Tab-separated table of C-alpha atoms in Angstrom:
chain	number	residue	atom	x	y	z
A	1	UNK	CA	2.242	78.890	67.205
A	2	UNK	CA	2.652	75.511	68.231
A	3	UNK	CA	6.689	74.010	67.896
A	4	UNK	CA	7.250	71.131	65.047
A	5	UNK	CA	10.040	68.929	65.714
A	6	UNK	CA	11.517	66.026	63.987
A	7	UNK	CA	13.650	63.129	65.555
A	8	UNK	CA	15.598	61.690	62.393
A	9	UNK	CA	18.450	59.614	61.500
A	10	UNK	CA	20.491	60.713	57.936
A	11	UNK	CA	19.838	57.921	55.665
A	12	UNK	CA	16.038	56.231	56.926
A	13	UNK	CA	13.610	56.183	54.148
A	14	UNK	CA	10.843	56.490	57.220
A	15	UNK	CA	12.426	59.568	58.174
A	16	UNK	CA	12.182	61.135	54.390
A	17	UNK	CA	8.535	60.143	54.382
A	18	UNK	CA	7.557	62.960	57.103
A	19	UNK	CA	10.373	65.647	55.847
A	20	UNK	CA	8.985	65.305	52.745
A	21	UNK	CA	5.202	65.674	53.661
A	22	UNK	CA	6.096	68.695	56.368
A	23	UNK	CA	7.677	70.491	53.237
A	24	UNK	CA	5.002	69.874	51.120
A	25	UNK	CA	2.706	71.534	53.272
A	26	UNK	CA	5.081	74.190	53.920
A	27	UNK	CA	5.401	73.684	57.599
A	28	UNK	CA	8.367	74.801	59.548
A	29	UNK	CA	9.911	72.202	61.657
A	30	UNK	CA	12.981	71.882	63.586
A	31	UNK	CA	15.082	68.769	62.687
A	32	UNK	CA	17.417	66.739	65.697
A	33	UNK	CA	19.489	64.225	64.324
A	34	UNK	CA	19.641	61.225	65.981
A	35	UNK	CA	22.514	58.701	66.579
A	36	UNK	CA	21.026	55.394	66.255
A	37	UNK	CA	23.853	53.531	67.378
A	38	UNK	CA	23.284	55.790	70.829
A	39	UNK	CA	19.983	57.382	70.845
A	40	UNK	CA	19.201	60.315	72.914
A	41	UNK	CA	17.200	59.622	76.537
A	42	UNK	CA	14.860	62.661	74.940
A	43	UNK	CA	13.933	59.891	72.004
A	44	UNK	CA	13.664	56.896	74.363
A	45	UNK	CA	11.660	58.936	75.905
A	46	UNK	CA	9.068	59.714	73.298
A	47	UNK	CA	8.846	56.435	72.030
A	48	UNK	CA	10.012	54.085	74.436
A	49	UNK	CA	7.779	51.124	72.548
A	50	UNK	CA	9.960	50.840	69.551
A	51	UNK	CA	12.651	52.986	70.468
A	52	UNK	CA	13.017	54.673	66.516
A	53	UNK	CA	12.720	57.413	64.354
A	54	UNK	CA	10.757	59.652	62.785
A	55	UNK	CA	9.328	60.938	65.821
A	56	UNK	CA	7.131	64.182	65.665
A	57	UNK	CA	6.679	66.021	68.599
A	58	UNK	CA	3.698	68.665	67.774
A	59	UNK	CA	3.504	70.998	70.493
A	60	UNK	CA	5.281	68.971	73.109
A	61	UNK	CA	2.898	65.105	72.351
A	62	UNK	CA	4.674	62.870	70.244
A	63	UNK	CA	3.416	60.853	67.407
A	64	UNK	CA	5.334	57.820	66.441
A	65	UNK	CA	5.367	55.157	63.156
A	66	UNK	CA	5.851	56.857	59.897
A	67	UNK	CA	2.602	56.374	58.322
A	68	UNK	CA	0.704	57.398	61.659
A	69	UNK	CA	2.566	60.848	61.377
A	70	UNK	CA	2.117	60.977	57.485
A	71	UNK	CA	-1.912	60.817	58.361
A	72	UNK	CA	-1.698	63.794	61.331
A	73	UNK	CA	0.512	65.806	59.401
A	74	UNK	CA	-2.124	65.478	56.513
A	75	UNK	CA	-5.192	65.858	59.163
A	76	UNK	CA	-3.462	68.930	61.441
A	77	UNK	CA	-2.113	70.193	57.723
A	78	UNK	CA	-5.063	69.912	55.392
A	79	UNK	CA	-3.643	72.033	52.677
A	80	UNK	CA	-1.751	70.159	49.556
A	81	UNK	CA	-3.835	66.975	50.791
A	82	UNK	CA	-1.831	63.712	50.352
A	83	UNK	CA	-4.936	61.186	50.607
A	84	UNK	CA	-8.440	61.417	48.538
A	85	UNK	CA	-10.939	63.070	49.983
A	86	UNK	CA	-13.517	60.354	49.102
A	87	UNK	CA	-13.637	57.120	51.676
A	88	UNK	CA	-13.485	54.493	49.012
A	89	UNK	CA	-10.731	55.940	47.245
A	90	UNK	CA	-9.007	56.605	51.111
A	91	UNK	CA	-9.495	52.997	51.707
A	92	UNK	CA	-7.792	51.833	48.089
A	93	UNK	CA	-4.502	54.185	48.712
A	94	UNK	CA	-4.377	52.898	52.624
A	95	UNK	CA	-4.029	49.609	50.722
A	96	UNK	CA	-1.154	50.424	48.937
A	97	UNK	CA	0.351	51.897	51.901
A	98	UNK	CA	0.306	49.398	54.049
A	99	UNK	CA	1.467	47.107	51.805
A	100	UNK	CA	4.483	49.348	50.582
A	101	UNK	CA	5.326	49.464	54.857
A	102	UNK	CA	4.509	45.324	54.793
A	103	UNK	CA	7.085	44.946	52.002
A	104	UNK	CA	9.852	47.892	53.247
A	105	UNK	CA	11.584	46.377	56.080
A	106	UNK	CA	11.644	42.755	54.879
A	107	UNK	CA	13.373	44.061	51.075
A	108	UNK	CA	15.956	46.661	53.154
A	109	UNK	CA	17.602	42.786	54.118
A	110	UNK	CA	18.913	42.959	50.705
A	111	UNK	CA	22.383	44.108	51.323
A	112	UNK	CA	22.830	41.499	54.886
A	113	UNK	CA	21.683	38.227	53.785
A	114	UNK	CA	23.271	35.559	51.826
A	115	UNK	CA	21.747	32.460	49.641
A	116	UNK	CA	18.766	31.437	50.459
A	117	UNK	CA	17.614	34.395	52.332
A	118	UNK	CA	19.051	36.467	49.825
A	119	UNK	CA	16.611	34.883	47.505
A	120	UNK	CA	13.572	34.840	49.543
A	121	UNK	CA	14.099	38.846	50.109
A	122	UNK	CA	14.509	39.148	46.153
A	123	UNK	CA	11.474	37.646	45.519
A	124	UNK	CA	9.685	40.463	48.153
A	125	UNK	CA	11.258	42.926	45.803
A	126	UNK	CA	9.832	41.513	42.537
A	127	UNK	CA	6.674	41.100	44.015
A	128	UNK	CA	6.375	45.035	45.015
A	129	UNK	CA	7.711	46.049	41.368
A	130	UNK	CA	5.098	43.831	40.070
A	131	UNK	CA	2.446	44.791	42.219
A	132	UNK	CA	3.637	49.096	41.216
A	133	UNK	CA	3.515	47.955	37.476
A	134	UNK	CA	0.427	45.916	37.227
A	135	UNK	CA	-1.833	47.889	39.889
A	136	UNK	CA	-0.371	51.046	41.683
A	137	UNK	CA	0.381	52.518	38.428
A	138	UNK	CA	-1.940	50.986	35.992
A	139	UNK	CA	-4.148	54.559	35.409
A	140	UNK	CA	-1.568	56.025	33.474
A	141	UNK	CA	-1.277	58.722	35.744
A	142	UNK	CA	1.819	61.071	36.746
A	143	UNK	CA	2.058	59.627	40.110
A	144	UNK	CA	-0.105	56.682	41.931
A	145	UNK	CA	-3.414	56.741	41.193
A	146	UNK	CA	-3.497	60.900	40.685
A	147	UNK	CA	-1.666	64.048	38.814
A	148	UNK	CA	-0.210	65.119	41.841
A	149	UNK	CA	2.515	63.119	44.295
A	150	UNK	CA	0.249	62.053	47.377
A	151	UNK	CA	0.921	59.654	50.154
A	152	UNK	CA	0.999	56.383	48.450
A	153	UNK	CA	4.024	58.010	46.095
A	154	UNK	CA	5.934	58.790	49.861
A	155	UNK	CA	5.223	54.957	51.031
A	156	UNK	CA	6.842	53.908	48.182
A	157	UNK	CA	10.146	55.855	48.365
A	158	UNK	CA	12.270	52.836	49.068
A	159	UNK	CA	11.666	51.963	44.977
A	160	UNK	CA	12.592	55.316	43.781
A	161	UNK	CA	15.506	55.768	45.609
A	162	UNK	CA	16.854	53.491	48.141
A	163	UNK	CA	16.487	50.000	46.035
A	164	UNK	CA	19.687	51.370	44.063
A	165	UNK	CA	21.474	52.054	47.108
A	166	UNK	CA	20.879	48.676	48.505
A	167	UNK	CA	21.200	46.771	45.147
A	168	UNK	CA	25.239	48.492	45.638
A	169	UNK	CA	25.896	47.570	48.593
A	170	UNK	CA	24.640	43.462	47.847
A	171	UNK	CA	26.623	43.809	44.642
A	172	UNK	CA	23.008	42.457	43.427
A	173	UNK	CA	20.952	43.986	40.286
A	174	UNK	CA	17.034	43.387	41.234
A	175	UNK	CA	15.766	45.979	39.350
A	176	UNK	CA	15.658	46.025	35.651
A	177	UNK	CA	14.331	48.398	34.026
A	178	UNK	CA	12.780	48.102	30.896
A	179	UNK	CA	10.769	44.825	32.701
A	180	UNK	CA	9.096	47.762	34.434
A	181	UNK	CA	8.358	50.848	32.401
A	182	UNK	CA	5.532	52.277	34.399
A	183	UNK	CA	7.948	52.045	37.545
A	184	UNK	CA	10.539	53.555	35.190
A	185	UNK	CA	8.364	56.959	34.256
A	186	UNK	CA	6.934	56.899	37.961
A	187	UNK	CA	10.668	56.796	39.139
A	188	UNK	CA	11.594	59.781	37.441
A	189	UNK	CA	8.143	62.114	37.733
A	190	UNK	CA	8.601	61.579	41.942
A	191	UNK	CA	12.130	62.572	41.861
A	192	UNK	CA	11.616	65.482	39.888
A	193	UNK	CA	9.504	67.133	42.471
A	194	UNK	CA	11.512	69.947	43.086
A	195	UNK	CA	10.965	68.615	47.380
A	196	UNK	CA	11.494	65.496	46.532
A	197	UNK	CA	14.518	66.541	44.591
A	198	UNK	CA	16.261	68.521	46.587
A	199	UNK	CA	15.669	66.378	49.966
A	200	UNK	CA	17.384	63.216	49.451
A	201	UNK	CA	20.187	61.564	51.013
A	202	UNK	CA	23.508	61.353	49.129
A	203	UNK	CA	24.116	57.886	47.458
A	204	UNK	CA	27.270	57.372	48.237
A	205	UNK	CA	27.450	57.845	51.774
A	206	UNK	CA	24.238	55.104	52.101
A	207	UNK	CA	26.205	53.017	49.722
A	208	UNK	CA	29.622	52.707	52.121
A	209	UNK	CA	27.411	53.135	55.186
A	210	UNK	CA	25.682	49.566	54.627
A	211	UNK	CA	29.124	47.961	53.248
A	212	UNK	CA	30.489	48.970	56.020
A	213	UNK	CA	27.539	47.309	58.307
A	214	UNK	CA	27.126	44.368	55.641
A	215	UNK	CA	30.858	43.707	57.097
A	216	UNK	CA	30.594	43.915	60.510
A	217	UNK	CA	27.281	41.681	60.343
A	218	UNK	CA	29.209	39.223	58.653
A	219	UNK	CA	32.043	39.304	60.938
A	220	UNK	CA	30.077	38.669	63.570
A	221	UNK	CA	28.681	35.821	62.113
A	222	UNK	CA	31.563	33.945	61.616
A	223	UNK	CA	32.901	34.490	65.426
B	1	UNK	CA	-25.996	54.788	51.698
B	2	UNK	CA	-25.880	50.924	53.385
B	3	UNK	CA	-26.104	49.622	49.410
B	4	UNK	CA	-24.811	45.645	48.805
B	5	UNK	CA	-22.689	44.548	51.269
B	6	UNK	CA	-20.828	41.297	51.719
B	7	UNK	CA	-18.100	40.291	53.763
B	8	UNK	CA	-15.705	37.494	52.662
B	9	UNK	CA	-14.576	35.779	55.645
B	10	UNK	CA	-12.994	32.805	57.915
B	11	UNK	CA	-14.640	31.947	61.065
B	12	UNK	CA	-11.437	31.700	62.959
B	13	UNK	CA	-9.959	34.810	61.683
B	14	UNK	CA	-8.976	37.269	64.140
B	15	UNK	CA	-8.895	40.197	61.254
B	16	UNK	CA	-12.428	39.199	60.433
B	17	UNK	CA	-13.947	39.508	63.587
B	18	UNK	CA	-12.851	42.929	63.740
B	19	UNK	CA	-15.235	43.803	60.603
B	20	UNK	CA	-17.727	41.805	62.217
B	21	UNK	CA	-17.681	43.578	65.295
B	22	UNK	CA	-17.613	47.402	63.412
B	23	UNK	CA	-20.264	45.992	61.561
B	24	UNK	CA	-22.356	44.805	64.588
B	25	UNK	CA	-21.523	47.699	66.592
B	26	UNK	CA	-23.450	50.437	63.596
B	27	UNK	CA	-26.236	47.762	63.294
B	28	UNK	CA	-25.191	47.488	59.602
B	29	UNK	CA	-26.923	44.463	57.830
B	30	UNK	CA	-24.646	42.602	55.441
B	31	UNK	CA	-24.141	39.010	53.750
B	32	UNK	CA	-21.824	36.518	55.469
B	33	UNK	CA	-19.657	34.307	53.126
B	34	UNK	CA	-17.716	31.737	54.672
B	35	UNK	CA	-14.385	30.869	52.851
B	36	UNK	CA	-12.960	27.672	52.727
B	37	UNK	CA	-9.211	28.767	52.533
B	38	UNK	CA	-7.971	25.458	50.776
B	39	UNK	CA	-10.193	26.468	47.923
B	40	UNK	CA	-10.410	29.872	48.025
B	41	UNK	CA	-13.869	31.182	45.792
B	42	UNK	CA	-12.793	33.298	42.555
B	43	UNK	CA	-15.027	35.696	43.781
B	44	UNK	CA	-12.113	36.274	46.846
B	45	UNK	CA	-9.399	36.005	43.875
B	46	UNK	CA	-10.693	38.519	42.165
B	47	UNK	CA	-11.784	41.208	44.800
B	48	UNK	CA	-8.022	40.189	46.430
B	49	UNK	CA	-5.867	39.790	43.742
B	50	UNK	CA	-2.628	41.012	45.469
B	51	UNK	CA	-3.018	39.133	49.092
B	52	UNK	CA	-5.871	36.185	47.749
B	53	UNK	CA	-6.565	36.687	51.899
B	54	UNK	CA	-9.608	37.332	54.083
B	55	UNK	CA	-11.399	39.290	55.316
B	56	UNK	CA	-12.299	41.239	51.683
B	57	UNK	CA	-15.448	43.930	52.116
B	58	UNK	CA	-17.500	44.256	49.163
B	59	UNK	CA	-19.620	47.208	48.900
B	60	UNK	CA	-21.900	47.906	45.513
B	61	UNK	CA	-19.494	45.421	44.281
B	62	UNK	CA	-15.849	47.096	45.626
B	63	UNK	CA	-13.616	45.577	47.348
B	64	UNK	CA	-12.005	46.991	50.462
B	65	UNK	CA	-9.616	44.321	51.821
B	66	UNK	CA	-6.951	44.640	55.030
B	67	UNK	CA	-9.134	44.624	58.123
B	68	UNK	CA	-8.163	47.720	59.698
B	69	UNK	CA	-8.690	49.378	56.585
B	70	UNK	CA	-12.479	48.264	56.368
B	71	UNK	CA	-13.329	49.317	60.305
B	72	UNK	CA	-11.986	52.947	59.467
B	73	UNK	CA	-14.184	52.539	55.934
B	74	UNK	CA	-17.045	51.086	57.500
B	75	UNK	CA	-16.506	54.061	60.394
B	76	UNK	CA	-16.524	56.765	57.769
B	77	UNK	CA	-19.232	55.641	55.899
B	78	UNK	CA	-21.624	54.615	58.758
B	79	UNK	CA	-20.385	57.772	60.768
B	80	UNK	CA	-23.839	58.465	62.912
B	81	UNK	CA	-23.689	55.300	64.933
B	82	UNK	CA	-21.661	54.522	67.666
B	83	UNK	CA	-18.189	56.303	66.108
B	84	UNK	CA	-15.322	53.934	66.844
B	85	UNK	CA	-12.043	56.164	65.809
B	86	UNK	CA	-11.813	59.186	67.823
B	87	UNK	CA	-12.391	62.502	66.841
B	88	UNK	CA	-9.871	64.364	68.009
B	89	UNK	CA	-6.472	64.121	65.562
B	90	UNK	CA	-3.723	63.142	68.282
B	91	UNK	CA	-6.609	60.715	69.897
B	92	UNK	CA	-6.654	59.211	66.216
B	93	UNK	CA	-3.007	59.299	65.925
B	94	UNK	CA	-2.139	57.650	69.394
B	95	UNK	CA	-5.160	54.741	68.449
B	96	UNK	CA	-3.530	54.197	64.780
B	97	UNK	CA	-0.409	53.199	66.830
B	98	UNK	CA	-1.503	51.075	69.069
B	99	UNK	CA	-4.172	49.150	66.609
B	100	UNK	CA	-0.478	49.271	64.475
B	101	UNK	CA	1.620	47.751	67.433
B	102	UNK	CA	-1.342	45.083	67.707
B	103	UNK	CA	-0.957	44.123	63.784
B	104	UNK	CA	2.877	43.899	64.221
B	105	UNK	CA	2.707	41.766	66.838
B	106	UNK	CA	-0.264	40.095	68.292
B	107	UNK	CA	-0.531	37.231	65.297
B	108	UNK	CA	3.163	36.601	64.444
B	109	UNK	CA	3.816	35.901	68.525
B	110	UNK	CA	0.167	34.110	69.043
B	111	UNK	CA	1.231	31.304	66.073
B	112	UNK	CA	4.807	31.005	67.301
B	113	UNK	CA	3.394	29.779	70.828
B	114	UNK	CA	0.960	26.864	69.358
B	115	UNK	CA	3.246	26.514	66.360
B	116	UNK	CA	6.590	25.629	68.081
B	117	UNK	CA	8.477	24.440	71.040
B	118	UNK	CA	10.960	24.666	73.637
B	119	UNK	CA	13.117	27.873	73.868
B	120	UNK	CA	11.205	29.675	70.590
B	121	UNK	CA	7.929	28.877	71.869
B	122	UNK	CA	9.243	30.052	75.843
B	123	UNK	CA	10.048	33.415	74.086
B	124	UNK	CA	7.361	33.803	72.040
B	125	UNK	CA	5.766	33.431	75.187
B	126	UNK	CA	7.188	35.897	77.223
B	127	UNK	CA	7.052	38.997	74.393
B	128	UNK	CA	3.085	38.042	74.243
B	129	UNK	CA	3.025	38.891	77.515
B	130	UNK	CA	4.704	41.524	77.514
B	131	UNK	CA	3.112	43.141	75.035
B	132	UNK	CA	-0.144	42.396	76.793
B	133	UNK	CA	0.984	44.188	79.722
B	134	UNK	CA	2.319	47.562	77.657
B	135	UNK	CA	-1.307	47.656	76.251
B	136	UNK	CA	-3.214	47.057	79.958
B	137	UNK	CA	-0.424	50.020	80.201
B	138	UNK	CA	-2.042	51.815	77.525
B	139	UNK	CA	-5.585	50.678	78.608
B	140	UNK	CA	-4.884	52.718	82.458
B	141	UNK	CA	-8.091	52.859	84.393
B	142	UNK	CA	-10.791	53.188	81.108
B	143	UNK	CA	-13.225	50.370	80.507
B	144	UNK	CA	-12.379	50.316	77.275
B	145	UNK	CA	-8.962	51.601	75.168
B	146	UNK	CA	-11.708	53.937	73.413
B	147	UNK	CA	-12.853	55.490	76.677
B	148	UNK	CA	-16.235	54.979	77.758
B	149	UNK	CA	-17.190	53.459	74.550
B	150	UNK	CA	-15.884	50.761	72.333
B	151	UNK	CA	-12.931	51.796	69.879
B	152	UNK	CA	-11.037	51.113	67.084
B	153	UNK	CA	-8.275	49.147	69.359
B	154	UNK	CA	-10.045	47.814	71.280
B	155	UNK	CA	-12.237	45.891	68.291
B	156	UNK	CA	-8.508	45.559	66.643
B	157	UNK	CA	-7.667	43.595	69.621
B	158	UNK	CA	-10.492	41.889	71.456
B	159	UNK	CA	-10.739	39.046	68.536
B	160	UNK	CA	-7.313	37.904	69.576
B	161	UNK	CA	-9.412	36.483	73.333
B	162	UNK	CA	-11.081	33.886	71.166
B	163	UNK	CA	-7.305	32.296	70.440
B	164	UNK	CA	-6.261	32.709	73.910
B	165	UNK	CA	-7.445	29.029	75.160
B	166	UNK	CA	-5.605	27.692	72.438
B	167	UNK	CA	-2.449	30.129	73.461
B	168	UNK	CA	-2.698	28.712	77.156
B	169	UNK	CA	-3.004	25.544	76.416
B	170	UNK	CA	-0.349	24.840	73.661
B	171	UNK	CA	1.833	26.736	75.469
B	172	UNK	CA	0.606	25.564	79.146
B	173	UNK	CA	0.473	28.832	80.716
B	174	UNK	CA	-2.277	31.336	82.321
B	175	UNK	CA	-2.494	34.936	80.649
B	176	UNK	CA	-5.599	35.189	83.201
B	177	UNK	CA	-2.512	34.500	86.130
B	178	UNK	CA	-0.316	37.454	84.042
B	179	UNK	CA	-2.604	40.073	82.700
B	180	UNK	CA	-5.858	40.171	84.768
B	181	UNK	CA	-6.668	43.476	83.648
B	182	UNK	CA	-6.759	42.481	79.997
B	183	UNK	CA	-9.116	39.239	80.984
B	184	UNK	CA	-11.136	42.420	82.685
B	185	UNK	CA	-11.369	44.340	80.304
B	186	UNK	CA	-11.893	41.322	77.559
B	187	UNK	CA	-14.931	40.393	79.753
B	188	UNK	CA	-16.345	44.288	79.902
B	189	UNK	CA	-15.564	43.798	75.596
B	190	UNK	CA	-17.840	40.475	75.817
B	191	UNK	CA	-20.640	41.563	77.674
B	192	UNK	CA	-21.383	43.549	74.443
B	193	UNK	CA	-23.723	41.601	72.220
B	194	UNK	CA	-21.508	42.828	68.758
B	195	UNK	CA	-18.631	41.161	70.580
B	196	UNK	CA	-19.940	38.321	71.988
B	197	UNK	CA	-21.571	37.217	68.590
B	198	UNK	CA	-18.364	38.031	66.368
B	199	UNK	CA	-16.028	35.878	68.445
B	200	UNK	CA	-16.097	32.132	67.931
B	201	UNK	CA	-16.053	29.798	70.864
B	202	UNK	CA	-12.576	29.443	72.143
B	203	UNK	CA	-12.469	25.729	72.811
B	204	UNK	CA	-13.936	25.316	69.257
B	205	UNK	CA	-10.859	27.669	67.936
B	206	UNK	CA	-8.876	25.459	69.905
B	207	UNK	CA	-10.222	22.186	68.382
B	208	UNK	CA	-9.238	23.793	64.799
B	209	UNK	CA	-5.624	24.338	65.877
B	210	UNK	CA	-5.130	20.950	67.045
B	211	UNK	CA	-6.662	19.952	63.467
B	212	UNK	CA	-4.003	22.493	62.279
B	213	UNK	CA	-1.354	20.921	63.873
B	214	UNK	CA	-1.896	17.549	62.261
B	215	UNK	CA	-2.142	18.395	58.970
B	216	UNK	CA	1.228	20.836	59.422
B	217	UNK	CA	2.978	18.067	61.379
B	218	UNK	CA	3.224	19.578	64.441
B	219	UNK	CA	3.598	18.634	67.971
C-alpha cells in the first residue's frame, strides 16, 4: 500500500485543509511537523518553488499548494467526494475556492498591519463575509451549496475558525455576528463535524503565537 | 452538447486568450463579445457579480467566470477533442501547480515592469525572469509543457508572449537574450493556428499600454 505523508506546521489553516480531507476519507497518513522558522532540507526539497507546507508526498512524488492536494486527495480518494460530480456545478464551487485562497493570505495581515493597511485588509474581510452571506450560502443549505461539508466548506476555514484568532491578536472585532446569520449557522454546522471538531488547533496558543510575532514585526520596524 | 455559447471578453486580456485558445483548440464555435471595461455591459454585471471582470463563459445562459476555471470546464465538457489536462492524477496535480504558480505570478510581475521604475521595476524584472527560467525548468526537453501536445499550462501561459514586447520595451531588456527556450517553445505554441489567432499583435498590445500609461499618469 502506497505511504501518505504530510509536511505541516501546528497552526496553518492550509495545513488543516488536507488533514481534514485525508480524515474524511479515512486515509491513514503519517504527519512530520515542520519548523517554519528552520525547515527541514527533506521539505526544501519537495517543494523548493515556494518552500511551504502542506506538502503530500503519495508514494514517494510530492504534491504541493493546498487546493492542488485537496483535488488529488479527492481524485486518488473518490469515496466521501468533496466536489460535485457534475462539471457546471465543479466549475461554480472551483469559484468559490479560488476566491476563498484569493482572499486568505491578504485577510491573515490582520493582526501585522496598522492604519491604513489595517483598513484596506478589513475591507478584504467584509467583502468575503459578504460574498459567504449573499452567495456561498444563499441555498439554505447545511454547508455551501450541499447537505454535506465538501471542499468549498475546507477553503473557507479561515472564517470559521481562524478570523477569531486573528481578530485577538489585532485587538480588532471584524466580525459581527448577527450582520451575518447565514455565516453564523454555517459557522457552527462545519465545526460540529465530529473531524472538523476534534482537529483544530488550540486558540490560545495561535492567539500568543501571532502577539508574539505582531511584536517582533513591529520592533523591527521601528529599528 | 455545444448549446449557446458566448464568451465575454477583452482583446488584450491574457486570461481571455486562454479560453480562446481551449476553445480554438476543440473547434468549438461560440459568440465573441468584446467588453469595453470603462463601461462594463450589465450583461458582464450580472453573469460576474462578485469580480464584475473578464473573461465570463456563458453556456445555455450560465456563467462560468475565472479563466482557468472555464479551460478545465470547456475540457470536461468538450472531452473527445484534443484533451488539454492530463489524464493521469499526479500529471493533473503537477499541471494545476504550475498553471497556479503562473496565476500567482506572471500578471502581478508583468504590470510592475511597464507600470513602474527604477529599483521596483529592476526587481520586478529580475523575478520575471526568474520565474521564466524555473518554468523552461519545468518545460525540460518537451515541445510543449503538455508533452507532445498542447496543455493546460502551456495555454495558461502562452497568452502572456503577446505582452512581452511591451515587457521589453518598458523595461528595456531582452527575455529572447534570457530565456531562449521559452521564445522556442512560444514559437512551437504559435505555429498552431488556435494560438496564433487568440493572441493579439504584440506591438498593437504595446500601443494600448502606452495609451494606458497616459491616462494612469505614468512614465
Amino acid at each position: 500500500m502506497a505511504v501518505v505523508k504530510l509536511f505541516g506546521a501546528w497552526l496553518s489553516p492550509y495545513v488543516f485543509r488536507v488533514i481534514w480531507a485525508l480524515k474524511l476519507k479515512g486515509i491513514p497518513y503519517e504527519y512530520i511537523e515542520e519548523d517554519l522558522s528552520n525547515k527541514s532540507p527533506l521539505l526544501l526539497q519537495y517543494n523548493p518553488i515556494h518552500k511551504k507546507v502542506p506538502v503530500l508526498v503519495h508514494d514517494g512524488k510530492p504534491v504541493c499548494e493546498s487546493t492542488v492536494i485537496l483535488r488529488y486527495v479527492d481524485e486518488i480518494w473518490p469515496q466521501n467526494p468533496l466536489l460535485p460530480a457534475d462539471p457546471y456545478d465543479r466549475a461554480v464551487a472551483l469559484f468559490w475556492i479560488k476566491f476563498a485562497d484569493d482572499k486568505s493570505p491578504i485577510i491573515a495581515k490582520l493582526y501585522r498591519t496598522e492604519d491604513e493597511e489595517q483598513q484596506a485588509v478589513v475591507k478584504e474581510w467584509l467583502e468575503m463575509l459578504e460574498a459567504m452571506e449573499e452567495h456561498v450560502l444563499i441555498g439554505g443549505k447545511k454547508f455551501c451549496g450541499g447537505d454535506e461539508i465538501n471542499m468549498v466548506d475546507i477553503a473557507f476555514c479561515m472564517i470559521a475558525h481562524w478570523l477569531g484568532v486573528i481578530e485577538d491578536a489585532a485587538g480588532l472585532k471584524v466580525f459581527e455576528p448577527h450582520k451575518f446569520p447565514r455565516v453564523s449557522s454555517w459557522i457552527q454546522n462545519f465545526k460540529s463535524v465530529p473531524i472538523i471538531k476534534y482537529n483544530l488547533p488550540n486558540t490560545d496558543k495561535i492567539v500568543a503565537y501571532l502577539k508574539r510575532r505582531k511584536e517582533m514585526l513591529l520592533t523591527s520596524k521601528s529599528n | 452538447m455545444a448549446g449557446e455559447l458566448v464568451l465575454l471578453d477583452f482583446w488584450p486580456s491574457p486570461f481571455g486568450m486562454r479560453s480562446r485558445i481551449a476553445l480554438a483548440e476543440k473547434g468549438i464555435p461560440y459568440e465573441y463579445r468584446e467588453e469595453d471595461l470603462r463601461n462594463k455591459s450589465d450583461l458582464l454585471l450580472q453573469m460576474n457579480p462578485v469580480h464584475k471582470k473578464i473573461p465570463v463563459l456563458i453556456h445555455n445562459g450560465k456563467p462560468v467566470c475565472e479563466s482557468v476555471i472555464q479551460v478545465q470546464y470547456i475540457d470536461e465538457v468538450w472531452h473527445d477533442k484534443a484533451p488539454l489536462i492530463p489524464s493521469d492524477p499526479y500529471q493533473r496535480a503537477v499541471a494545476r501547480f504550475w498553471v497556479d504558480f503562473i496565476d500567482k505570478k506572471m500578471y502581478e510581475l508583468g504590470s510592475k515592469i511597464w507600470k513602474t521604475k527604477g529599483e521596483e521595476q529592476a526587481n520586478a524584472k529580475k523575478e520575471f525572469i526568474e520565474c521564466l527560467k524555473l518554468l523552461e525548468g519545468e518545460l525540460g526537453d518537451k515541445t510543449y509543457f503538455g508533452g507532445e501536445s498542447l496543455g493546460y499550462v502551456d495555454v495558461a501561459l502562452v497568452p502572456f508572449y503577446s505582452w512581452f514586447y511591451a515587457y521589453e520595451k518598458c523595461g528595456d531588456f531582452s527575455i529572447e537574450a534570457e530565456c531562449p527556450k521559452m521564445i522556442a517553445w512560444v514559437k512551437r505554441c504559435m505555429q498552431k493556428e488556435s494560438v496564433a489567432k487568440s493572441l493579439p499583435d504584440q506591438e498593437k498590445v504595446y500601443e494600448f499600454i502606452l495609451q494606458l500609461k497616459k491616462v494612469f499618469g505614468i512614465e
